């Protein structure tokens, strides 16, 4: 590959973009070592450029975020936390971690921040362990807690394990749009604690806070958990906190999906989790538009134990990713970010409105956030078939269960659509209308074949749809500054 010299030849000195030079140079350099890997990176760029990215949990990070990860920081071990390390030579990682912490505390107005989790799942695991250790204080736990580590016998450990693991978690069910790490039966969260799920109302598909309260008072969870990956509505965190207080629970929020909407002040007051929750976890890459990674914000009392994320649940942090997080938080602290966040929601509402006008049912009858779940049952196809047909028309999104889905989580009856990435490209409600029509046309022209996976879409409609997608992406190109 020789992208850099082509770029330099085709641009005048003044119009050259340093980030693009770095990006192209790295691609050229990687390709000299591994043409296969460089080829796949290039292919991914081409793929993302030729498809509308509508996966609700994905976005386009800035080139600054991407480049911050491609350097020697990846070589450095820094177990511990800022200014408290188990390895020598960590002062630069300290500076990076401190900068990320300061930026994110400013962004969310949080008392304490921990920026090391490698993912949202890691962040949740650390939060669960921190709460268990901090809050399970029976006389037996206290007695054993006073012993030095080398005084604890195997029997002591077994006693502690039983005491800590006999606690209860109450989170939103997967069926209703909750996340795997919120107590799903095949996830560690349900092995670590006795997990119960609250579900949405069977008729409205909305959260029923009175029903959650009844369940919380019955199950008395140690942790009441709010958050979702496929619920299209704002959550009233003030009400959830009230329930947690009544049930004697620690109130935890996983805001992975909507962190950008909190940062951008779309979710305010009762709908902002930060002032209400004891611990808030998140990812950094969805609506927040940073690198892949996790994050924990908490009340000060949890700070000491969360800072022990390594060795509690992780090994060393990833300094290159913490550097990219710092840059993303700084970007989100800019005055333009609230406009972006507001536009994400306006776009999701425009998309939902148009799909409903075209006769496609949207669960809960709309959206307050960045995502919507469409029920494709009336087209006689499964979510899986819809996902495949739309991908053939160059729309990338994922199949998703609708509440109480008779098709189960593999085939599903729905598709989940998100607007964070399209909004980053600069698209607005007018484009959402065009996309809604493309989706409708494709679903209408798709017929199920003999099983729940296979399908056939009318050729002419497919051609028309892909042409429309191409036109949209020509007007709103993906990383247009990278001229490859
Ligand atoms: N996989 C993410 C999502 O798509 O919602 C959550 O972990």
CSV table of C-alpha atoms and ligand atoms in Angstrom, one decimal:
chain,number,residue,atom,x,y,z
A,1,UNK,CA,0.0,0.0,0.0
A,2,UNK,CA,1.2,3.5,-0.8
A,3,UNK,CA,-1.6,5.7,0.4
A,4,UNK,CA,0.5,8.5,2.0
A,5,UNK,CA,2.6,9.4,-1.1
A,6,UNK,CA,-0.6,9.4,-3.2
A,7,UNK,CA,-2.2,11.7,-0.7
A,8,UNK,CA,0.8,14.0,-0.6
A,9,UNK,CA,1.0,14.1,-4.3
A,10,UNK,CA,-2.7,15.0,-4.7
A,11,UNK,CA,-2.9,17.7,-2.1
A,12,UNK,CA,-1.3,21.1,-1.7
A,13,UNK,CA,0.7,21.8,1.5
A,14,UNK,CA,-2.0,24.0,2.9
A,15,UNK,CA,-4.9,21.5,2.6
A,16,UNK,CA,-3.0,18.6,4.1
A,17,UNK,CA,-4.6,17.2,7.3
A,18,UNK,CA,-2.0,15.9,9.8
A,19,UNK,CA,-4.4,13.3,11.2
A,20,UNK,CA,-5.0,11.9,7.8
A,21,UNK,CA,-1.2,11.8,7.1
A,22,UNK,CA,-0.8,9.9,10.4
A,23,UNK,CA,-3.7,7.5,9.5
A,24,UNK,CA,-2.4,6.8,6.0
A,25,UNK,CA,1.2,6.4,7.2
A,26,UNK,CA,0.1,3.9,9.8
A,27,UNK,CA,-1.9,1.9,7.2
A,28,UNK,CA,1.1,1.9,4.8
A,29,UNK,CA,3.4,0.8,7.6
A,30,UNK,CA,1.1,-2.0,8.9
A,31,UNK,CA,0.7,-3.3,5.4
A,32,UNK,CA,4.5,-3.7,5.0
A,33,UNK,CA,4.3,-6.1,8.1
A,34,UNK,CA,1.0,-7.6,7.5
A,35,UNK,CA,-0.9,-7.0,4.2
A,36,UNK,CA,-3.7,-9.1,5.6
A,37,UNK,CA,-4.4,-7.0,8.6
A,38,UNK,CA,-4.0,-3.7,6.7
A,39,UNK,CA,-6.3,-5.1,4.1
A,40,UNK,CA,-8.9,-5.9,6.7
A,41,UNK,CA,-8.7,-2.4,8.2
A,42,UNK,CA,-9.1,-0.9,4.7
A,43,UNK,CA,-12.0,-3.2,3.9
A,44,UNK,CA,-13.7,-2.2,7.2
A,45,UNK,CA,-13.4,1.4,6.2
A,46,UNK,CA,-14.9,0.6,2.8
A,47,UNK,CA,-17.7,-1.4,4.4
A,48,UNK,CA,-18.6,1.4,6.8
A,49,UNK,CA,-18.5,3.9,4.0
A,50,UNK,CA,-20.9,1.9,1.9
A,51,UNK,CA,-23.5,1.0,4.6
A,52,UNK,CA,-25.6,3.1,6.9
A,53,UNK,CA,-24.5,2.5,10.4
A,54,UNK,CA,-27.6,2.0,12.4
A,55,UNK,CA,-26.4,-0.2,15.2
A,56,UNK,CA,-27.6,1.7,18.3
A,57,UNK,CA,-24.4,1.0,20.2
A,58,UNK,CA,-22.0,2.1,17.5
A,59,UNK,CA,-20.6,5.5,16.4
A,60,UNK,CA,-17.7,7.1,14.6
A,61,UNK,CA,-14.9,8.2,16.9
A,62,UNK,CA,-12.7,11.1,15.9
A,63,UNK,CA,-9.3,10.5,14.3
A,64,UNK,CA,-7.7,12.0,17.4
A,65,UNK,CA,-9.4,9.3,19.6
A,66,UNK,CA,-8.2,6.6,17.1
A,67,UNK,CA,-4.7,7.9,16.9
A,68,UNK,CA,-4.3,8.2,20.6
A,69,UNK,CA,-4.5,4.4,20.8
A,70,UNK,CA,-1.9,3.7,18.1
A,71,UNK,CA,1.3,4.2,20.0
A,72,UNK,CA,3.8,3.0,22.7
A,73,UNK,CA,1.4,3.5,25.6
A,74,UNK,CA,0.1,0.1,24.7
A,75,UNK,CA,3.4,-1.3,26.0
A,76,UNK,CA,3.1,0.0,29.5
A,77,UNK,CA,2.0,-1.8,32.6
A,78,UNK,CA,0.5,0.4,35.3
A,79,UNK,CA,-1.3,-1.8,37.9
A,80,UNK,CA,-2.8,0.2,40.6
A,81,UNK,CA,-4.4,3.6,40.0
A,82,UNK,CA,-3.1,7.2,39.4
A,83,UNK,CA,-0.1,7.9,41.7
A,84,UNK,CA,-0.5,4.6,43.4
A,85,UNK,CA,1.2,2.0,41.2
A,86,UNK,CA,2.7,-1.4,41.7
A,87,UNK,CA,5.3,-0.8,38.8
A,88,UNK,CA,8.0,1.8,38.3
A,89,UNK,CA,8.0,4.4,35.6
A,90,UNK,CA,4.3,5.2,35.6
A,91,UNK,CA,4.3,9.0,35.9
A,92,UNK,CA,3.1,9.5,32.3
A,93,UNK,CA,0.3,7.0,32.7
A,94,UNK,CA,-0.6,8.8,35.9
A,95,UNK,CA,-0.9,12.1,34.0
A,96,UNK,CA,-3.0,10.5,31.4
A,97,UNK,CA,-5.3,8.7,33.9
A,98,UNK,CA,-5.7,11.9,35.9
A,99,UNK,CA,-6.6,13.9,32.8
A,100,UNK,CA,-9.2,11.4,31.8
A,101,UNK,CA,-10.6,11.4,35.4
A,102,UNK,CA,-10.7,15.2,35.6
A,103,UNK,CA,-12.4,15.5,32.1
A,104,UNK,CA,-15.0,12.9,32.9
A,105,UNK,CA,-15.8,14.3,36.4
A,106,UNK,CA,-16.3,17.7,34.8
A,107,UNK,CA,-18.5,16.2,32.0
A,108,UNK,CA,-20.9,14.5,34.4
A,109,UNK,CA,-20.5,16.5,37.6
A,110,UNK,CA,-19.4,13.2,39.4
A,111,UNK,CA,-17.7,13.0,42.8
A,112,UNK,CA,-15.5,10.1,41.8
A,113,UNK,CA,-14.4,8.5,38.5
A,114,UNK,CA,-12.6,5.3,37.5
A,115,UNK,CA,-11.5,5.2,33.9
A,116,UNK,CA,-9.7,1.8,33.7
A,117,UNK,CA,-12.4,-0.7,32.9
A,118,UNK,CA,-11.8,-2.3,29.5
A,119,UNK,CA,-15.5,-2.6,28.8
A,120,UNK,CA,-18.9,-2.0,30.2
A,121,UNK,CA,-19.1,-5.6,31.3
A,122,UNK,CA,-15.8,-5.1,33.3
A,123,UNK,CA,-17.2,-1.9,34.8
A,124,UNK,CA,-20.3,-3.7,35.9
A,125,UNK,CA,-18.4,-6.5,37.5
A,126,UNK,CA,-16.1,-4.2,39.4
A,127,UNK,CA,-19.2,-2.2,40.6
A,128,UNK,CA,-20.9,-5.4,41.8
A,129,UNK,CA,-17.8,-6.5,43.7
A,130,UNK,CA,-17.3,-3.1,45.2
A,131,UNK,CA,-20.9,-3.0,46.4
A,132,UNK,CA,-20.7,-6.5,47.8
A,133,UNK,CA,-17.5,-5.8,49.7
A,134,UNK,CA,-18.6,-2.3,50.9
A,135,UNK,CA,-22.1,-3.1,51.9
A,136,UNK,CA,-22.3,-6.7,53.1
A,137,UNK,CA,-21.3,-6.1,56.7
A,138,UNK,CA,-22.5,-9.0,58.8
A,139,UNK,CA,-20.5,-9.6,62.0
A,140,UNK,CA,-18.9,-12.6,60.4
A,141,UNK,CA,-17.7,-10.6,57.4
A,142,UNK,CA,-16.4,-7.9,59.7
A,143,UNK,CA,-14.6,-10.5,61.8
A,144,UNK,CA,-12.9,-12.1,58.8
A,145,UNK,CA,-12.2,-8.6,57.3
A,146,UNK,CA,-10.0,-7.8,60.3
A,147,UNK,CA,-7.7,-10.8,59.6
A,148,UNK,CA,-4.6,-10.2,57.5
A,149,UNK,CA,-4.7,-11.8,54.1
A,150,UNK,CA,-2.2,-14.6,55.0
A,151,UNK,CA,-4.2,-15.4,58.1
A,152,UNK,CA,-7.3,-16.3,56.1
A,153,UNK,CA,-7.8,-20.0,55.8
A,154,UNK,CA,-9.5,-21.9,53.0
A,155,UNK,CA,-12.5,-22.3,55.3
A,156,UNK,CA,-12.6,-18.5,55.9
A,157,UNK,CA,-12.6,-17.9,52.2
A,158,UNK,CA,-15.5,-20.4,51.8
A,159,UNK,CA,-17.5,-18.6,54.5
A,160,UNK,CA,-16.8,-15.2,52.9
A,161,UNK,CA,-17.8,-16.6,49.5
A,162,UNK,CA,-21.1,-17.9,50.8
A,163,UNK,CA,-21.9,-14.6,52.6
A,164,UNK,CA,-21.0,-12.4,49.7
A,165,UNK,CA,-22.7,-14.6,47.1
A,166,UNK,CA,-25.9,-14.9,48.9
A,167,UNK,CA,-26.9,-11.4,47.9
A,168,UNK,CA,-29.7,-10.3,45.6
A,169,UNK,CA,-29.6,-8.3,42.3
A,170,UNK,CA,-32.7,-6.8,40.8
A,171,UNK,CA,-32.2,-5.6,37.2
A,172,UNK,CA,-34.2,-5.1,34.0
A,173,UNK,CA,-34.9,-8.4,32.2
A,174,UNK,CA,-33.2,-9.1,28.9
A,175,UNK,CA,-36.6,-9.7,27.4
A,176,UNK,CA,-37.6,-6.1,28.2
A,177,UNK,CA,-34.4,-4.5,26.9
A,178,UNK,CA,-32.0,-5.1,29.8
A,179,UNK,CA,-28.4,-6.1,29.3
A,180,UNK,CA,-26.8,-9.5,29.7
A,181,UNK,CA,-24.7,-8.3,32.6
A,182,UNK,CA,-27.8,-7.3,34.6
A,183,UNK,CA,-28.6,-10.8,35.8
A,184,UNK,CA,-29.1,-12.8,32.7
A,185,UNK,CA,-29.1,-16.5,33.5
A,186,UNK,CA,-26.0,-17.3,31.3
A,187,UNK,CA,-24.0,-14.3,32.7
A,188,UNK,CA,-21.7,-14.2,35.7
A,189,UNK,CA,-23.9,-11.6,37.3
A,190,UNK,CA,-26.5,-14.3,38.0
A,191,UNK,CA,-23.9,-16.6,39.4
A,192,UNK,CA,-22.3,-14.0,41.6
A,193,UNK,CA,-25.7,-13.1,43.1
A,194,UNK,CA,-29.3,-14.3,43.2
A,195,UNK,CA,-30.7,-12.4,40.3
A,196,UNK,CA,-34.3,-11.2,39.8
A,197,UNK,CA,-35.6,-9.3,36.8
A,198,UNK,CA,-38.3,-6.7,36.5
A,199,UNK,CA,-40.0,-6.6,33.1
A,200,UNK,CA,-41.8,-3.9,31.2
A,201,UNK,CA,-45.6,-3.7,31.3
A,202,UNK,CA,-47.0,-6.4,29.0
A,203,UNK,CA,-49.4,-4.0,27.3
A,204,UNK,CA,-47.5,-0.6,27.1
A,205,UNK,CA,-44.0,-2.1,27.1
A,206,UNK,CA,-43.1,0.7,29.4
A,207,UNK,CA,-41.4,0.4,32.8
A,208,UNK,CA,-44.1,0.2,35.6
A,209,UNK,CA,-42.4,1.9,38.6
A,210,UNK,CA,-45.1,0.7,41.0
A,211,UNK,CA,-44.6,-2.9,39.9
A,212,UNK,CA,-40.8,-2.5,40.3
A,213,UNK,CA,-41.4,-1.1,43.8
A,214,UNK,CA,-43.5,-4.1,44.7
A,215,UNK,CA,-40.9,-6.5,43.4
A,216,UNK,CA,-38.1,-4.6,45.2
A,217,UNK,CA,-39.9,-4.6,48.5
A,218,UNK,CA,-40.5,-8.4,48.1
A,219,UNK,CA,-37.0,-9.3,47.0
A,220,UNK,CA,-35.1,-6.7,49.0
A,221,UNK,CA,-32.1,-6.6,46.6
A,222,UNK,CA,-28.7,-5.5,47.7
A,223,UNK,CA,-28.5,-3.8,44.3
A,224,UNK,CA,-31.3,-2.2,42.4
A,225,UNK,CA,-30.0,-1.8,38.8
A,226,UNK,CA,-31.4,0.5,36.1
A,227,UNK,CA,-30.2,0.8,32.5
A,228,UNK,CA,-30.8,-1.0,29.2
A,229,UNK,CA,-29.5,-1.8,25.8
A,230,UNK,CA,-32.8,-1.9,24.0
A,231,UNK,CA,-35.4,0.2,25.9
A,232,UNK,CA,-36.4,3.3,23.9
A,233,UNK,CA,-37.5,5.5,26.8
A,234,UNK,CA,-36.0,7.8,29.4
A,235,UNK,CA,-35.9,6.3,32.9
A,236,UNK,CA,-37.0,8.3,35.9
A,237,UNK,CA,-34.0,7.8,38.1
A,238,UNK,CA,-35.4,9.9,41.0
A,239,UNK,CA,-38.3,7.4,41.2
A,240,UNK,CA,-35.9,4.5,41.0
A,241,UNK,CA,-33.8,5.9,43.8
A,242,UNK,CA,-36.9,6.3,45.9
A,243,UNK,CA,-37.6,2.6,45.4
A,244,UNK,CA,-34.0,1.7,46.3
A,245,UNK,CA,-34.2,3.7,49.5
A,246,UNK,CA,-37.5,2.0,50.5
A,247,UNK,CA,-36.0,-1.5,49.7
A,248,UNK,CA,-32.7,-0.7,51.5
A,249,UNK,CA,-30.8,-1.2,48.2
A,250,UNK,CA,-27.8,0.3,46.7
A,251,UNK,CA,-28.9,2.1,43.5
A,252,UNK,CA,-26.7,1.4,40.5
A,253,UNK,CA,-27.3,2.7,36.9
A,254,UNK,CA,-25.6,1.3,33.8
A,255,UNK,CA,-25.8,4.3,31.4
A,256,UNK,CA,-23.7,2.6,28.7
A,257,UNK,CA,-26.2,3.3,25.9
A,258,UNK,CA,-27.3,6.8,26.9
A,259,UNK,CA,-24.1,8.3,28.5
A,260,UNK,CA,-23.9,10.8,25.6
A,261,UNK,CA,-27.4,11.9,26.2
A,262,UNK,CA,-26.5,12.5,29.9
A,263,UNK,CA,-23.3,14.3,29.0
A,264,UNK,CA,-25.2,16.4,26.4
A,265,UNK,CA,-27.8,17.4,29.0
A,266,UNK,CA,-30.7,15.8,27.1
A,267,UNK,CA,-31.5,13.7,30.2
A,268,UNK,CA,-31.7,16.2,33.0
A,269,UNK,CA,-33.2,16.4,36.5
A,270,UNK,CA,-35.1,13.2,37.4
A,271,UNK,CA,-33.7,11.6,34.3
A,272,UNK,CA,-30.0,12.3,35.0
A,273,UNK,CA,-28.6,9.2,36.8
A,274,UNK,CA,-25.6,11.0,38.3
A,275,UNK,CA,-27.2,12.8,41.3
A,276,UNK,CA,-29.5,9.9,42.1
A,277,UNK,CA,-27.4,6.7,41.8
A,278,UNK,CA,-24.7,5.5,44.2
A,279,UNK,CA,-22.7,4.0,41.3
A,280,UNK,CA,-23.0,4.7,37.6
A,281,UNK,CA,-21.2,2.5,35.0
A,282,UNK,CA,-20.9,3.1,31.3
A,283,UNK,CA,-19.1,2.3,28.1
A,284,UNK,CA,-17.2,5.1,26.4
A,285,UNK,CA,-17.9,4.3,22.8
A,286,UNK,CA,-21.7,4.5,22.1
A,287,UNK,CA,-23.5,7.8,22.3
A,288,UNK,CA,-20.4,9.2,24.1
A,289,UNK,CA,-18.4,8.6,20.8
A,290,UNK,CA,-15.0,7.6,22.4
A,291,UNK,CA,-12.9,4.5,22.2
A,292,UNK,CA,-14.1,1.1,23.1
A,293,UNK,CA,-14.0,0.9,26.9
A,294,UNK,CA,-15.7,1.2,30.3
A,295,UNK,CA,-16.1,3.8,33.0
A,296,UNK,CA,-17.4,4.0,36.6
A,297,UNK,CA,-18.7,7.1,38.3
A,298,UNK,CA,-19.6,6.9,42.0
A,299,UNK,CA,-20.3,8.6,45.3
A,300,UNK,CA,-17.0,9.2,47.1
A,301,UNK,CA,-17.7,6.4,49.7
A,302,UNK,CA,-17.1,3.8,47.0
A,303,UNK,CA,-13.9,5.4,45.6
A,304,UNK,CA,-11.4,3.4,47.6
A,305,UNK,CA,-12.8,0.0,46.8
A,306,UNK,CA,-13.4,0.9,43.1
A,307,UNK,CA,-9.8,2.0,42.7
A,308,UNK,CA,-8.9,-1.6,43.5
A,309,UNK,CA,-10.6,-2.7,40.2
A,310,UNK,CA,-7.2,-4.2,39.6
A,311,UNK,CA,-6.8,-6.8,41.3
A,312,UNK,CA,-10.5,-7.2,42.1
A,313,UNK,CA,-11.6,-8.1,38.5
A,314,UNK,CA,-8.9,-6.8,36.1
A,315,UNK,CA,-5.2,-6.9,35.4
A,316,UNK,CA,-3.3,-3.8,34.3
A,317,UNK,CA,-5.2,-0.9,32.7
A,318,UNK,CA,-4.8,0.0,29.0
A,319,UNK,CA,-3.0,3.3,29.0
A,320,UNK,CA,-3.5,3.9,25.3
A,321,UNK,CA,-7.2,3.5,25.7
A,322,UNK,CA,-7.2,5.8,28.8
A,323,UNK,CA,-5.5,8.4,26.6
A,324,UNK,CA,-8.2,8.1,24.0
A,325,UNK,CA,-10.9,8.3,26.7
A,326,UNK,CA,-9.4,11.6,27.9
A,327,UNK,CA,-9.6,13.0,24.4
A,328,UNK,CA,-13.2,11.8,23.9
A,329,UNK,CA,-14.3,13.3,27.3
A,330,UNK,CA,-12.6,16.6,26.3
A,331,UNK,CA,-14.5,16.5,23.0
A,332,UNK,CA,-17.8,15.9,24.9
A,333,UNK,CA,-17.0,18.8,27.2
A,334,UNK,CA,-17.1,21.1,24.2
A,335,UNK,CA,-20.2,23.4,23.7
A,336,UNK,CA,-21.1,21.6,20.4
A,337,UNK,CA,-21.7,18.2,22.2
A,338,UNK,CA,-25.2,19.1,23.6
A,339,UNK,CA,-26.4,20.0,20.1
A,340,UNK,CA,-25.1,16.6,18.9
A,341,UNK,CA,-26.9,14.8,21.7
A,342,UNK,CA,-30.2,16.7,21.1
A,343,UNK,CA,-30.0,15.9,17.4
A,344,UNK,CA,-29.5,12.2,18.0
A,345,UNK,CA,-32.9,12.1,19.8
A,346,UNK,CA,-34.6,14.3,17.3
A,347,UNK,CA,-33.4,12.0,14.6
A,348,UNK,CA,-34.6,8.9,16.5
A,349,UNK,CA,-38.0,10.5,17.0
A,350,UNK,CA,-38.2,11.5,13.3
A,351,UNK,CA,-37.3,7.9,12.3
A,352,UNK,CA,-39.8,6.3,14.7
A,353,UNK,CA,-42.5,8.8,13.6
A,354,UNK,CA,-42.1,8.0,9.9
A,355,UNK,CA,-41.8,4.3,10.4
A,356,UNK,CA,-45.1,4.3,12.4
A,357,UNK,CA,-46.7,6.5,9.7
A,358,UNK,CA,-45.8,3.9,7.2
A,359,UNK,CA,-47.5,1.3,9.4
A,360,UNK,CA,-44.5,-0.3,11.2
A,361,UNK,CA,-45.2,-0.8,14.9
A,362,UNK,CA,-42.5,0.7,17.2
A,363,UNK,CA,-42.5,-0.7,20.7
A,364,UNK,CA,-43.8,1.8,23.3
A,365,UNK,CA,-45.1,3.9,20.4
A,366,UNK,CA,-41.9,5.9,20.0
A,367,UNK,CA,-38.7,6.9,21.6
A,368,UNK,CA,-37.1,9.4,24.1
A,369,UNK,CA,-33.5,8.4,23.3
A,370,UNK,CA,-31.2,7.3,20.6
A,371,UNK,CA,-32.8,3.9,19.7
A,372,UNK,CA,-36.1,2.4,18.7
A,373,UNK,CA,-37.3,-1.2,18.3
A,374,UNK,CA,-39.5,-2.0,15.3
A,375,UNK,CA,-41.8,-5.1,15.3
A,376,UNK,CA,-41.5,-6.8,11.9
A,377,UNK,CA,-44.1,-9.5,12.5
A,378,UNK,CA,-46.7,-8.0,10.2
A,379,UNK,CA,-44.3,-8.5,7.2
A,380,UNK,CA,-44.4,-12.3,7.9
A,381,UNK,CA,-40.6,-12.4,8.6
A,382,UNK,CA,-38.4,-12.7,11.6
A,383,UNK,CA,-36.0,-10.1,13.0
A,384,UNK,CA,-33.2,-12.2,11.6
A,385,UNK,CA,-34.6,-12.1,8.1
A,386,UNK,CA,-35.2,-8.4,8.4
A,387,UNK,CA,-31.7,-7.8,9.5
A,388,UNK,CA,-30.3,-9.8,6.6
A,389,UNK,CA,-32.6,-8.2,4.0
A,390,UNK,CA,-31.7,-4.7,5.3
A,391,UNK,CA,-28.0,-5.5,5.3
A,392,UNK,CA,-28.3,-6.5,1.7
A,393,UNK,CA,-29.8,-3.1,1.1
A,394,UNK,CA,-26.7,-1.6,2.8
A,395,UNK,CA,-28.2,-0.8,6.2
A,396,UNK,CA,-26.3,-2.3,9.1
A,397,UNK,CA,-28.5,-2.9,12.2
A,398,UNK,CA,-29.3,-5.7,14.5
A,399,UNK,CA,-32.2,-8.0,15.1
A,400,UNK,CA,-33.7,-7.6,18.6
A,401,UNK,CA,-36.3,-9.2,20.7
A,402,UNK,CA,-39.5,-7.2,21.3
A,403,UNK,CA,-40.8,-7.6,24.8
A,404,UNK,CA,-42.1,-11.1,25.5
A,405,UNK,CA,-40.9,-12.1,22.0
A,406,UNK,CA,-42.4,-15.5,20.9
A,407,UNK,CA,-39.4,-15.9,18.4
A,408,UNK,CA,-36.8,-15.9,21.2
A,409,UNK,CA,-33.4,-14.1,21.1
A,410,UNK,CA,-31.9,-15.8,18.1
A,411,UNK,CA,-34.5,-15.2,15.5
A,412,UNK,CA,-36.5,-12.4,17.2
A,413,UNK,CA,-39.5,-10.5,16.0
A,414,UNK,CA,-37.8,-7.1,15.9
A,415,UNK,CA,-35.0,-4.9,14.8
A,416,UNK,CA,-33.2,-2.3,16.8
A,417,UNK,CA,-32.3,1.0,15.1
A,418,UNK,CA,-30.1,3.7,16.4
A,419,UNK,CA,-29.2,7.2,15.3
A,420,UNK,CA,-25.9,8.1,17.0
A,421,UNK,CA,-23.6,7.3,14.1
A,422,UNK,CA,-25.9,8.8,11.4
A,423,UNK,CA,-26.1,12.0,13.5
A,424,UNK,CA,-22.3,12.1,13.7
A,425,UNK,CA,-22.4,12.2,9.9
A,426,UNK,CA,-24.6,15.3,10.0
A,427,UNK,CA,-27.9,13.7,9.0
A,428,UNK,CA,-31.1,15.1,10.2
A,429,UNK,CA,-34.9,14.4,10.2
A,430,UNK,CA,-35.2,14.8,6.4
A,431,UNK,CA,-32.7,11.9,5.9
A,432,UNK,CA,-34.5,9.8,8.6
A,433,UNK,CA,-37.6,10.1,6.5
A,434,UNK,CA,-35.8,8.8,3.4
A,435,UNK,CA,-34.3,5.9,5.5
A,436,UNK,CA,-37.7,5.0,7.0
A,437,UNK,CA,-39.0,4.6,3.5
A,438,UNK,CA,-36.1,2.5,2.4
A,439,UNK,CA,-36.6,0.2,5.4
A,440,UNK,CA,-40.4,0.0,4.7
A,441,UNK,CA,-39.8,-0.8,1.0
A,442,UNK,CA,-37.3,-3.5,1.8
A,443,UNK,CA,-39.4,-5.2,4.6
A,444,UNK,CA,-42.5,-5.1,2.3
A,445,UNK,CA,-40.6,-6.7,-0.5
A,446,UNK,CA,-39.0,-9.4,1.6
A,447,UNK,CA,-40.5,-12.9,1.8
A,448,UNK,CA,-39.6,-15.6,4.3
A,449,UNK,CA,-38.2,-18.8,2.7
A,450,UNK,CA,-38.5,-22.3,4.3
A,451,UNK,CA,-36.9,-21.5,7.7
A,452,UNK,CA,-36.7,-18.5,10.0
A,453,UNK,CA,-33.4,-17.3,8.6
A,454,UNK,CA,-33.7,-17.4,4.9
A,455,UNK,CA,-35.4,-14.8,2.8
A,456,UNK,CA,-35.7,-13.3,-0.7
A,457,UNK,CA,-36.1,-9.7,-1.5
A,458,UNK,CA,-37.5,-8.3,-4.7
A,459,UNK,CA,-34.6,-7.4,-7.0
A,460,UNK,CA,-35.9,-4.1,-8.2
A,461,UNK,CA,-36.7,-2.8,-4.7
A,462,UNK,CA,-33.2,-3.9,-3.5
A,463,UNK,CA,-31.6,-2.0,-6.3
A,464,UNK,CA,-33.6,1.2,-5.6
A,465,UNK,CA,-32.9,1.0,-1.9
A,466,UNK,CA,-29.1,0.6,-2.4
A,467,UNK,CA,-29.1,3.5,-4.8
A,468,UNK,CA,-30.8,5.7,-2.1
A,469,UNK,CA,-28.3,4.6,0.5
A,470,UNK,CA,-25.4,5.4,-1.9
A,471,UNK,CA,-26.8,8.8,-2.5
A,472,UNK,CA,-27.2,9.5,1.2
A,473,UNK,CA,-23.6,8.4,1.9
A,474,UNK,CA,-22.3,10.5,-1.0
A,475,UNK,CA,-23.9,13.5,0.7
A,476,UNK,CA,-22.9,12.5,4.2
A,477,UNK,CA,-19.6,10.7,3.7
A,478,UNK,CA,-17.8,8.6,6.3
A,479,UNK,CA,-14.4,10.1,7.3
A,480,UNK,CA,-14.3,12.2,4.1
A,481,UNK,CA,-10.9,13.6,5.0
A,482,UNK,CA,-9.3,10.2,4.5
A,483,UNK,CA,-9.0,10.1,0.8
A,484,UNK,CA,-8.7,6.5,0.0
B,1,LIG,N1,-23.5,-5.0,22.6
B,1,LIG,C1,-24.0,-3.8,23.1
B,1,LIG,C2,-25.3,-3.4,22.4
B,1,LIG,O1,-25.3,-3.5,21.2
B,1,LIG,O2,-26.2,-2.9,23.1
B,1,LIG,C3,-24.2,-3.8,24.6
B,1,LIG,O3,-23.2,-4.5,25.2
